[in-house]
């Protein structure tokens, strides 16, 4: 192991020197606007000092930062590496990344056999009186899942759910891994929670500057020791940005260290996503599905995630804003008619509206789909958030039974059609979080791929492009039309029709509310195979949408340029009557 560790350190040194030379030849460019937007999007709005830390290198933190650090530290453990006979060989560090999945280095756990005899030891730390806490140990379960990669120096392994004393592993929580890059910027500082030299849990607090970031690695100046391999590397929001794996020796003095290196979480996630297809055991795939966006074999659907985010992800999501358009105009959410109220899914607090970043949703229990979605689009602040592997989530605030899950979309031509289009709420400093929030099963509805990717997309592009080109604000409501005779498939019904209502201020500072209706009826056959048929977009009255859906749009009827009962085929932008 020592020889392999020396090789890893030398490889890290060569990367470090290459980056150093690159920075010497060309001035370090300031972070682009998009990268800053990405970084800013995972900052809690209540942390008013966060941007000062990033931009002006301030050292001020809310006092709650310390408690948050204690909370995440519970998931970090010492790994005792033992022989088959039980003899202690070495130590490493690891941390839980899912309810019973542990992440560490490949050079800590190289093989399933090594993992079979290793022990994950939680609570190996001192209390405030410097008295040791009781260590709580768990066996690893490499037969359930074991994935390792030498190049990225990581190992992901399953852990038993309860130890021999019947203590549940869930007592220690886990650290969610965010797949998107941009969680840390060069010049920021990281924090590492570790078991140095196999000793009690310790922390290097923040004064660890990130020097270089490459496609797979992060280099930072930090204090670590042997035994720290496999530690989580955090940004200021306690989000894991890297897996620590090596110190970088001073080329002039091998006894000294000039920096440390970690593997980027986004690279590990990408590798795990690609490795899923090689897993033979169904239980292994199910374990990995807790963590990854996956493409189901034989499925025409996009990559999907079967999972739930913690409620903290929604704490600062302020949802749809009725006053968003300004100039004193108030555009409230549509009211549910009497026939819909009893069918509305409720949170534990009795709320029927789910707020996400820049949009809101109300759900039908019986159809397990949204009655409507409502989004604010700011054309002056739109951010182009690149789409990578999609991760789809159940919303934990309502019963999972009221949400159509991923199994519905497997091995057919049905897309998880975004109701709030992915790009629409992606504006301002919260663009990346808004993008992630659109990937909820609450925000999708079954749509034939030719409908979702062609017909509906044209109208959505027109609305978004106009908001961007003219730097205007638009509020858009979207939803399905529920009919009793909708096609039933896999214990759910697929809506034939979908509608939109777009609201904006015209040049004369008056309100315009235009409504649209599209159908996928000709595309949906009893066996869900493609059936060629003509379909188009119709501009209809807001009153007609109310009649079809049972929703009440209030004063928007008065801002509708189309008289009730009329409809017009929209083939070009010029056909829309504003």
Coordinates of C-alpha atoms in Angstrom, one line a residue:
X1 CA 0.0 0.0 0.0
X2 CA 2.9 2.4 0.8
X3 CA 4.4 1.9 -2.7
X4 CA 1.0 2.5 -4.3
X5 CA 0.5 5.6 -2.2
X6 CA 3.9 7.0 -3.3
X7 CA 2.9 6.5 -6.9
X8 CA -0.4 8.3 -6.4
X9 CA 1.5 11.2 -4.7
X10 CA 3.9 11.5 -7.6
X11 CA 1.1 11.5 -10.2
X12 CA -0.6 14.2 -8.2
X13 CA 2.6 16.2 -8.1
X14 CA 3.0 16.1 -11.9
X15 CA -0.6 17.4 -12.3
X16 CA 0.1 20.1 -9.8
X17 CA 3.3 21.3 -11.5
X18 CA 1.5 21.2 -14.9
X19 CA -1.3 23.5 -13.5
X20 CA 1.3 25.8 -11.9
X21 CA 3.1 26.2 -15.2
X22 CA -0.2 26.9 -16.9
X23 CA -1.0 29.6 -14.4
X24 CA 2.5 31.2 -14.8
X25 CA 2.1 31.5 -18.6
X26 CA -1.4 33.0 -18.6
X27 CA -3.1 35.2 -16.1
X28 CA -5.8 33.6 -14.2
X29 CA -9.1 34.7 -15.7
X30 CA -11.9 35.8 -13.4
X31 CA -14.7 33.4 -12.9
X32 CA -17.2 33.7 -15.8
X33 CA -20.7 35.0 -15.0
X34 CA -22.2 31.6 -15.6
X35 CA -19.8 29.9 -13.2
X36 CA -20.5 32.5 -10.5
X37 CA -24.2 31.9 -11.1
X38 CA -23.6 28.2 -10.7
X39 CA -21.7 28.7 -7.5
X40 CA -24.2 31.2 -6.0
X41 CA -27.2 29.0 -6.7
X42 CA -26.3 26.6 -3.9
X43 CA -26.0 29.3 -1.3
X44 CA -28.8 29.7 1.2
X45 CA -30.4 33.1 0.9
X46 CA -30.4 33.5 4.7
X47 CA -26.6 33.4 4.7
X48 CA -26.1 37.1 3.9
X49 CA -22.3 36.8 4.3
X50 CA -21.8 34.1 1.7
X51 CA -21.1 36.3 -1.3
X52 CA -18.7 38.4 0.8
X53 CA -16.7 35.2 1.6
X54 CA -16.5 34.2 -2.1
X55 CA -15.8 37.6 -3.6
X56 CA -14.0 39.6 -0.9
X57 CA -12.5 36.7 1.0
X58 CA -14.3 37.6 4.2
X59 CA -13.9 35.2 7.2
X60 CA -17.3 36.0 8.7
X61 CA -19.8 33.2 9.1
X62 CA -23.2 32.8 10.7
X63 CA -22.8 31.0 14.0
X64 CA -25.0 28.3 12.7
X65 CA -22.1 27.3 10.4
X66 CA -20.5 25.4 13.3
X67 CA -23.7 23.4 14.0
X68 CA -24.1 22.6 10.4
X69 CA -20.5 21.2 10.4
X70 CA -21.3 19.0 13.4
X71 CA -24.4 17.7 11.7
X72 CA -22.5 16.6 8.5
X73 CA -19.6 15.2 10.5
X74 CA -21.9 12.4 11.8
X75 CA -21.7 10.7 8.4
X76 CA -17.8 10.6 8.4
X77 CA -16.2 7.4 9.8
X78 CA -12.9 5.8 10.4
X79 CA -12.3 2.7 8.3
X80 CA -10.3 -0.1 10.0
X81 CA -8.6 -2.3 7.5
X82 CA -8.1 -5.8 8.8
X83 CA -6.8 -9.1 7.6
X84 CA -8.9 -12.2 7.2
X85 CA -7.7 -13.2 10.7
X86 CA -8.8 -9.9 12.1
X87 CA -5.3 -8.3 12.5
X88 CA -5.3 -4.5 12.1
X89 CA -3.4 -3.4 9.0
X90 CA -4.1 0.3 8.4
X91 CA -6.7 3.0 8.7
X92 CA -8.6 5.3 6.3
X93 CA -11.5 7.6 6.3
X94 CA -14.9 7.3 4.6
X95 CA -18.3 8.8 4.6
X96 CA -21.9 7.8 3.8
X97 CA -23.3 9.2 0.6
X98 CA -26.7 7.4 0.6
X99 CA -28.7 5.6 3.4
X100 CA -26.3 2.6 3.2
X101 CA -23.5 3.4 0.8
X102 CA -20.0 4.5 1.8
X103 CA -17.4 6.3 -0.3
X104 CA -13.7 6.1 0.3
X105 CA -10.5 5.7 -1.8
X106 CA -9.5 2.8 -4.0
X107 CA -6.2 2.7 -2.2
X108 CA -8.0 2.3 1.1
X109 CA -10.4 -0.5 -0.1
X110 CA -9.0 -2.0 -3.3
X111 CA -11.0 -5.2 -3.5
X112 CA -14.3 -6.7 -2.3
X113 CA -12.2 -9.1 -0.1
X114 CA -10.5 -6.1 1.7
X115 CA -14.0 -4.6 2.2
X116 CA -15.3 -7.8 3.6
X117 CA -13.0 -7.7 6.6
X118 CA -12.9 -3.9 7.1
X119 CA -15.0 -2.1 9.7
X120 CA -16.6 1.4 9.5
X121 CA -16.3 3.0 12.9
X122 CA -18.6 6.0 13.6
X123 CA -18.4 8.4 16.6
X124 CA -14.7 7.9 17.0
X125 CA -14.2 11.4 18.4
X126 CA -13.8 13.3 21.6
X127 CA -16.6 15.3 23.3
X128 CA -16.2 18.9 24.6
X129 CA -14.5 17.5 27.7
X130 CA -12.0 15.6 25.5
X131 CA -13.5 12.4 26.6
X132 CA -13.9 9.7 23.9
X133 CA -17.4 8.9 22.7
X134 CA -18.6 5.3 22.3
X135 CA -17.5 4.0 18.9
X136 CA -20.3 2.4 16.9
X137 CA -19.1 -0.1 14.3
X138 CA -20.7 -1.4 11.1
X139 CA -19.7 -4.2 8.7
X140 CA -19.3 -3.4 5.0
X141 CA -21.4 -5.5 2.5
X142 CA -19.4 -5.7 -0.7
X143 CA -21.6 -8.5 -1.9
X144 CA -24.5 -6.1 -2.1
X145 CA -22.5 -3.4 -4.0
X146 CA -18.8 -2.8 -4.6
X147 CA -17.6 -0.4 -7.3
X148 CA -14.0 0.8 -7.5
X149 CA -11.8 2.7 -9.9
X150 CA -8.0 3.1 -9.7
X151 CA -7.7 6.1 -12.0
X152 CA -10.2 8.2 -10.0
X153 CA -9.1 6.4 -6.8
X154 CA -12.5 5.9 -5.3
X155 CA -14.5 2.9 -3.9
X156 CA -18.2 2.8 -3.3
X157 CA -19.4 0.0 -1.1
X158 CA -22.6 -1.0 0.7
X159 CA -22.8 -1.0 4.5
X160 CA -25.0 -3.2 6.6
X161 CA -28.3 -1.4 7.6
X162 CA -28.1 -2.5 11.3
X163 CA -25.1 -3.5 13.3
X164 CA -24.8 -6.4 15.7
X165 CA -26.3 -4.3 18.5
X166 CA -29.3 -3.5 16.2
X167 CA -28.3 0.2 15.9
X168 CA -29.6 1.5 12.5
X169 CA -27.1 3.1 10.1
X170 CA -29.6 5.8 9.4
X171 CA -28.7 7.4 12.8
X172 CA -25.7 8.9 11.1
X173 CA -27.4 10.3 8.0
X174 CA -25.5 10.8 4.8
X175 CA -23.9 13.5 2.6
X176 CA -25.8 14.0 -0.7
X177 CA -23.6 14.2 -3.8
X178 CA -24.5 16.9 -6.3
X179 CA -23.5 15.9 -9.8
X180 CA -23.1 19.3 -11.4
X181 CA -19.6 21.0 -11.5
X182 CA -19.2 24.5 -10.1
X183 CA -19.6 23.7 -6.4
X184 CA -16.3 25.4 -5.6
X185 CA -14.2 28.1 -7.4
X186 CA -10.5 28.6 -7.5
X187 CA -9.4 30.9 -4.8
X188 CA -12.1 29.7 -2.4
X189 CA -11.4 27.7 0.7
X190 CA -12.4 24.1 1.6
X191 CA -12.9 22.2 4.9
X192 CA -11.9 18.6 5.4
X193 CA -13.3 16.3 8.1
X194 CA -11.0 13.3 8.6
X195 CA -9.4 10.7 10.9
X196 CA -5.7 11.7 10.7
X197 CA -3.3 8.8 11.3
X198 CA -6.4 6.8 12.2
X199 CA -7.0 9.0 15.3
X200 CA -10.1 10.6 16.5
X201 CA -12.2 12.7 14.1
X202 CA -10.6 16.1 13.3
X203 CA -11.2 19.0 11.0
X204 CA -9.1 21.4 9.0
X205 CA -11.3 24.5 9.1
X206 CA -11.5 26.4 5.8
X207 CA -8.0 28.0 5.6
X208 CA -7.3 25.6 2.8
X209 CA -7.2 27.6 -0.5
X210 CA -8.2 25.9 -3.7
X211 CA -5.3 26.4 -6.1
X212 CA -6.3 24.6 -9.3
X213 CA -9.4 22.8 -10.6
X214 CA -9.1 20.4 -13.6
X215 CA -11.6 18.1 -15.2
X216 CA -11.2 15.4 -12.5
X217 CA -9.1 16.9 -9.7
X218 CA -9.0 19.7 -7.2
X219 CA -5.8 20.9 -5.6
X220 CA -5.9 22.8 -2.3
X221 CA -3.5 23.8 0.5
X222 CA -4.6 21.9 3.6
X223 CA -3.4 20.0 6.7
X224 CA -3.9 16.3 6.4
X225 CA -2.1 13.1 7.6
X226 CA -1.9 9.5 6.5
X227 CA -5.3 8.0 7.4
X228 CA -7.1 11.0 6.0
X229 CA -7.5 9.3 2.6
X230 CA -11.2 9.0 1.8
X231 CA -12.2 12.2 3.6
X232 CA -15.0 14.5 2.3
X233 CA -13.8 17.9 1.1
X234 CA -16.5 20.6 1.7
X235 CA -17.2 24.1 0.5
X236 CA -18.5 26.8 2.8
X237 CA -22.1 25.4 2.5
X238 CA -21.0 22.0 3.7
X239 CA -21.6 20.5 0.2
X240 CA -19.1 17.8 -0.7
X241 CA -16.9 19.0 -3.6
X242 CA -14.2 16.4 -3.7
X243 CA -12.9 13.1 -2.2
X244 CA -9.5 13.7 -0.6
X245 CA -7.0 11.1 -1.7
X246 CA -3.4 12.3 -1.7
X247 CA -0.8 14.8 -0.5
X248 CA 1.5 16.4 -3.0
X249 CA 5.1 16.2 -2.0
X250 CA 7.6 19.1 -2.4
X251 CA 9.8 18.2 -5.4
X252 CA 12.8 19.7 -3.6
X253 CA 12.1 18.0 -0.2
X254 CA 10.0 14.8 -0.2
X255 CA 9.5 15.1 3.5
X256 CA 7.4 18.2 3.0
X257 CA 4.1 18.8 1.3
X258 CA 3.0 21.6 -0.9
X259 CA -0.6 20.8 -1.4
X260 CA -3.3 18.2 -1.4
X261 CA -5.4 16.6 -4.1
X262 CA -9.0 15.5 -4.2
X263 CA -11.2 13.8 -6.9
X264 CA -14.1 15.9 -8.1
X265 CA -17.5 14.6 -7.0
X266 CA -18.9 15.3 -10.5
X267 CA -16.3 13.0 -12.1
X268 CA -17.1 10.2 -9.6
X269 CA -20.8 10.6 -10.3
X270 CA -20.2 10.4 -14.0
X271 CA -18.2 7.2 -13.7
X272 CA -20.8 5.6 -11.4
X273 CA -23.5 6.4 -13.9
X274 CA -21.5 4.7 -16.7
X275 CA -20.7 1.7 -14.4
X276 CA -24.4 0.9 -13.6
X277 CA -24.9 -1.1 -16.8
X278 CA -22.1 -3.5 -15.7
X279 CA -23.9 -4.5 -12.5
X280 CA -25.4 -7.9 -12.7
X281 CA -27.3 -8.0 -9.5
X282 CA -30.7 -6.2 -9.3
X283 CA -30.1 -5.3 -5.6
X284 CA -26.8 -3.7 -6.6
X285 CA -28.5 -1.5 -9.2
X286 CA -31.2 -0.6 -6.8
X287 CA -28.6 0.6 -4.3
X288 CA -26.8 2.6 -6.9
X289 CA -30.1 4.1 -8.1
X290 CA -30.4 5.9 -4.7
X291 CA -27.4 7.9 -5.8
X292 CA -27.2 8.2 -9.5
X293 CA -29.0 9.3 -12.7
X294 CA -29.4 6.1 -14.7
X295 CA -30.5 5.0 -18.1
X296 CA -32.7 1.9 -17.7
X297 CA -31.8 -0.8 -20.2
X298 CA -34.1 -0.8 -23.2
X299 CA -35.8 2.4 -22.2
X300 CA -36.4 5.3 -24.6
X301 CA -36.7 7.7 -21.6
X302 CA -33.9 10.0 -20.6
X303 CA -31.7 9.2 -17.6
X304 CA -33.7 9.2 -14.4
X305 CA -33.1 9.2 -10.7
X306 CA -35.2 7.4 -8.2
X307 CA -34.8 9.4 -5.0
X308 CA -35.9 12.0 -2.5
X309 CA -34.1 15.2 -1.6
X310 CA -34.2 16.3 2.0
X311 CA -36.7 19.0 2.9
X312 CA -33.8 21.5 3.4
X313 CA -33.6 21.7 -0.4
X314 CA -37.0 23.4 -0.4
X315 CA -36.5 25.7 2.6
X316 CA -35.5 28.8 0.6
X317 CA -37.5 28.2 -2.5
X318 CA -39.9 31.1 -2.6
X319 CA -42.0 29.8 -5.5
X320 CA -44.3 31.7 -7.9
X321 CA -44.5 35.4 -7.2
X322 CA -48.0 36.9 -8.0
X323 CA -46.5 40.5 -8.0
X324 CA -43.6 39.4 -10.3
X325 CA -44.7 41.5 -13.4
X326 CA -44.6 44.8 -11.4
X327 CA -46.4 48.1 -12.1
X328 CA -48.9 47.1 -9.4
X329 CA -50.3 44.1 -11.3
X330 CA -51.2 41.1 -9.2
X331 CA -51.5 37.8 -11.0
X332 CA -52.5 35.2 -8.4
X333 CA -52.3 31.4 -8.7
X334 CA -55.4 29.9 -10.3
X335 CA -58.0 28.8 -7.7
X336 CA -59.1 25.2 -7.6
X337 CA -62.8 24.7 -8.4
X338 CA -65.1 23.0 -5.9
X339 CA -64.7 19.7 -7.8
X340 CA -60.9 19.8 -7.4
X341 CA -60.4 20.9 -3.8
X342 CA -61.0 17.5 -2.2
X343 CA -58.6 15.9 -4.8
X344 CA -55.7 18.2 -4.0
X345 CA -52.6 16.6 -2.5
X346 CA -51.6 18.3 0.8
X347 CA -48.4 18.7 2.7
X348 CA -48.2 17.8 6.4
X349 CA -49.0 21.4 7.1
X350 CA -52.2 21.3 5.0
X351 CA -50.7 23.3 2.1
X352 CA -51.9 22.5 -1.4
X353 CA -49.2 24.5 -3.2
X354 CA -45.7 23.2 -3.5
X355 CA -43.1 26.0 -3.9
X356 CA -39.9 25.5 -5.9
X357 CA -37.3 28.0 -7.0
X358 CA -39.2 30.5 -9.2
X359 CA -42.2 28.2 -9.7
X360 CA -45.1 26.5 -7.8
X361 CA -47.3 23.4 -8.4
X362 CA -50.6 22.0 -7.2
X363 CA -51.1 18.2 -7.4
X364 CA -54.1 15.9 -8.0
X365 CA -54.2 12.9 -5.8
X366 CA -56.3 10.8 -8.1
X367 CA -54.3 11.5 -11.3
X368 CA -50.9 11.8 -9.5
X369 CA -50.2 14.7 -11.8
X370 CA -50.2 18.5 -11.5
X371 CA -53.5 20.4 -11.8
X372 CA -51.3 23.3 -12.8
X373 CA -47.8 24.7 -12.7
X374 CA -46.9 28.4 -12.4
X375 CA -43.5 29.9 -13.3
X376 CA -42.0 33.4 -13.3
X377 CA -39.6 34.0 -16.3
X378 CA -37.2 37.0 -16.1
X379 CA -35.9 37.5 -19.6
X380 CA -33.3 40.0 -18.4
X381 CA -31.5 37.5 -16.1
X382 CA -31.8 34.2 -17.9
X383 CA -28.8 31.8 -17.4
X384 CA -28.0 29.0 -19.8
X385 CA -27.6 26.1 -17.4
X386 CA -26.1 23.2 -19.3
X387 CA -28.1 20.0 -19.2
X388 CA -26.1 16.9 -18.0
X389 CA -27.4 13.6 -16.7
X390 CA -30.9 14.2 -15.5
X391 CA -31.8 13.4 -11.9
X392 CA -35.5 13.0 -11.1
X393 CA -36.8 13.3 -7.6
X394 CA -39.9 12.5 -5.6
X395 CA -41.1 15.5 -3.5
X396 CA -41.0 14.5 0.1
X397 CA -43.5 17.1 1.2
X398 CA -46.4 15.0 -0.2
X399 CA -47.1 11.3 -0.2
X400 CA -45.1 9.4 -2.8
X401 CA -48.3 7.6 -3.8
X402 CA -49.6 10.9 -5.3
X403 CA -46.6 11.1 -7.8
X404 CA -46.2 9.0 -10.9
X405 CA -42.7 7.5 -10.6
X406 CA -40.0 6.3 -13.0
X407 CA -41.3 2.8 -13.6
X408 CA -44.2 4.3 -15.6
X409 CA -41.8 5.7 -18.2
X410 CA -39.6 2.7 -18.8
X411 CA -39.4 0.8 -22.1
X412 CA -41.9 2.9 -24.1
X413 CA -42.1 6.1 -26.1
X414 CA -43.5 8.2 -23.2
X415 CA -41.3 11.1 -22.1
X416 CA -41.3 12.7 -18.7
X417 CA -42.6 16.0 -20.2
X418 CA -41.6 19.0 -18.1
X419 CA -44.6 21.1 -17.3
X420 CA -42.5 24.0 -16.1
X421 CA -39.9 23.9 -18.9
X422 CA -36.4 23.2 -17.6
X423 CA -35.0 26.5 -18.9
X424 CA -37.8 28.8 -17.9
X425 CA -37.0 29.4 -14.1
X426 CA -33.2 29.4 -14.7
X427 CA -32.5 33.0 -14.0
X428 CA -30.6 35.1 -11.5
X429 CA -28.3 33.7 -8.8
X430 CA -30.6 30.7 -8.2
X431 CA -30.5 29.5 -11.8
X432 CA -28.8 26.1 -11.1
X433 CA -31.1 25.3 -8.1
X434 CA -34.1 26.2 -10.2
X435 CA -32.9 23.9 -12.9
X436 CA -32.5 21.1 -10.5
X437 CA -36.0 21.7 -9.0
X438 CA -37.6 21.2 -12.4
X439 CA -36.6 17.6 -12.3
X440 CA -39.3 16.5 -9.9
X441 CA -41.9 13.9 -10.7
X442 CA -44.5 16.5 -9.6
X443 CA -43.3 18.7 -12.5
X444 CA -43.7 16.1 -15.3
X445 CA -46.6 14.6 -17.2
X446 CA -46.6 11.6 -19.6
X447 CA -46.1 13.0 -23.1
X448 CA -45.4 11.1 -26.3
X449 CA -41.8 11.8 -27.4
X450 CA -42.9 13.4 -30.7
X451 CA -45.3 15.7 -28.8
X452 CA -42.9 16.7 -26.1
X453 CA -39.9 17.1 -28.3
X454 CA -41.5 18.8 -31.3
X455 CA -45.0 20.4 -31.2
X456 CA -45.0 21.7 -27.6
X457 CA -41.4 22.7 -27.7
X458 CA -42.1 25.2 -30.5
X459 CA -44.5 27.2 -28.4
X460 CA -42.2 27.0 -25.4
X461 CA -39.3 28.3 -27.4
X462 CA -41.4 31.2 -28.7
X463 CA -42.4 32.3 -25.2
X464 CA -38.9 32.0 -23.8
X465 CA -37.1 33.5 -26.8
X466 CA -39.3 36.6 -26.7
X467 CA -38.7 37.0 -23.0
X468 CA -35.0 36.9 -23.6
X469 CA -34.9 39.0 -26.8
X470 CA -37.1 41.8 -25.3
X471 CA -35.8 41.5 -21.7
X472 CA -39.4 41.2 -20.4
X473 CA -41.0 39.3 -17.6
X474 CA -43.5 36.6 -18.3
X475 CA -45.6 34.4 -15.9
X476 CA -46.7 31.1 -17.5
X477 CA -49.3 28.6 -16.2
X478 CA -49.2 25.1 -17.6
X479 CA -51.1 21.9 -17.0
X480 CA -52.9 18.8 -18.5
X481 CA -56.6 18.5 -19.3
X482 CA -58.0 15.6 -17.2
X483 CA -60.8 13.6 -18.9
X484 CA -62.5 10.4 -17.7
X485 CA -61.8 8.7 -21.0
X486 CA -58.1 9.4 -21.1
X487 CA -56.0 6.3 -22.1
X488 CA -55.2 4.1 -19.1
X489 CA -51.7 2.7 -19.1
X490 CA -49.7 1.1 -16.3
X491 CA -52.2 2.0 -13.6
X492 CA -52.4 5.7 -14.6
X493 CA -54.2 7.8 -17.3
X494 CA -52.3 9.8 -19.9
X495 CA -53.8 13.2 -20.7
X496 CA -54.7 13.9 -24.3
X497 CA -54.4 17.6 -24.1
X498 CA -52.2 20.2 -22.5
X499 CA -52.7 23.9 -22.0
X500 CA -50.7 27.1 -21.3
X501 CA -51.6 30.6 -20.2
X502 CA -48.9 33.2 -20.7
X503 CA -49.2 36.6 -18.9
X504 CA -47.1 39.7 -19.7
X505 CA -47.2 43.4 -19.8
X506 CA -47.6 44.9 -23.3
X507 CA -45.8 48.1 -24.6
X508 CA -48.8 50.2 -23.4
X509 CA -48.4 48.9 -19.9
X510 CA -51.6 46.8 -20.0
X511 CA -51.9 43.2 -19.1
X512 CA -52.1 40.5 -21.8
X513 CA -53.2 36.9 -21.0
X514 CA -53.1 34.5 -23.9
X515 CA -54.1 30.8 -23.7
X516 CA -53.0 27.9 -25.8
X517 CA -54.2 24.3 -26.2
X518 CA -52.3 21.4 -27.8
X519 CA -53.3 17.7 -28.2
X520 CA -51.4 14.5 -28.4
X521 CA -54.5 12.4 -29.1
X522 CA -53.4 11.3 -32.5
X523 CA -50.1 10.1 -31.1
X524 CA -51.4 7.9 -28.3
X525 CA -52.6 4.5 -29.4
X526 CA -53.8 1.7 -27.1
X527 CA -50.4 0.0 -27.3
X528 CA -48.6 3.4 -27.1
X529 CA -46.9 2.8 -30.5
X530 CA -46.4 5.8 -32.8
X531 CA -49.4 6.7 -34.9
X532 CA -48.9 9.4 -37.5
X533 CA -51.3 12.3 -37.2
X534 CA -51.5 16.0 -37.6
X535 CA -51.4 18.1 -34.5
X536 CA -51.1 21.8 -33.9
X537 CA -51.2 24.6 -31.3
X538 CA -54.5 26.5 -30.9
X539 CA -54.9 29.8 -29.3
X540 CA -58.0 29.7 -27.2
X541 CA -59.6 31.9 -24.6
X542 CA -58.7 31.8 -21.0
X543 CA -62.4 31.1 -20.3
X544 CA -62.1 27.9 -22.4
X545 CA -59.1 26.7 -20.3
X546 CA -61.2 27.3 -17.2
X547 CA -64.0 25.3 -18.6
X548 CA -61.7 22.4 -19.5
X549 CA -59.8 22.3 -16.2
X550 CA -62.1 23.5 -13.5
X551 CA -59.5 26.2 -12.6
X552 CA -60.4 29.8 -11.9
X553 CA -58.0 32.4 -13.4
X554 CA -59.9 35.4 -12.0
X555 CA -59.2 38.7 -13.7
X556 CA -57.1 37.2 -16.4
X557 CA -60.2 36.7 -18.4
X558 CA -60.4 40.4 -18.7
X559 CA -56.9 40.6 -20.1
X560 CA -57.5 38.0 -22.8
X561 CA -57.6 39.5 -26.3
X562 CA -59.5 36.4 -27.6
X563 CA -63.3 36.4 -27.1
X564 CA -64.7 33.5 -25.1
X565 CA -65.5 30.4 -27.3
X566 CA -63.2 31.4 -30.1
X567 CA -60.1 29.5 -31.2
X568 CA -57.4 30.1 -33.8
X569 CA -54.7 27.7 -35.2
X570 CA -51.2 29.0 -34.4
X571 CA -48.8 28.0 -37.2
X572 CA -46.5 31.0 -37.0
X573 CA -45.6 33.6 -34.3
X574 CA -47.6 36.1 -36.3
X575 CA -50.8 34.1 -35.7
X576 CA -50.8 34.8 -31.9
X577 CA -53.2 37.5 -30.9
X578 CA -51.8 39.5 -28.0

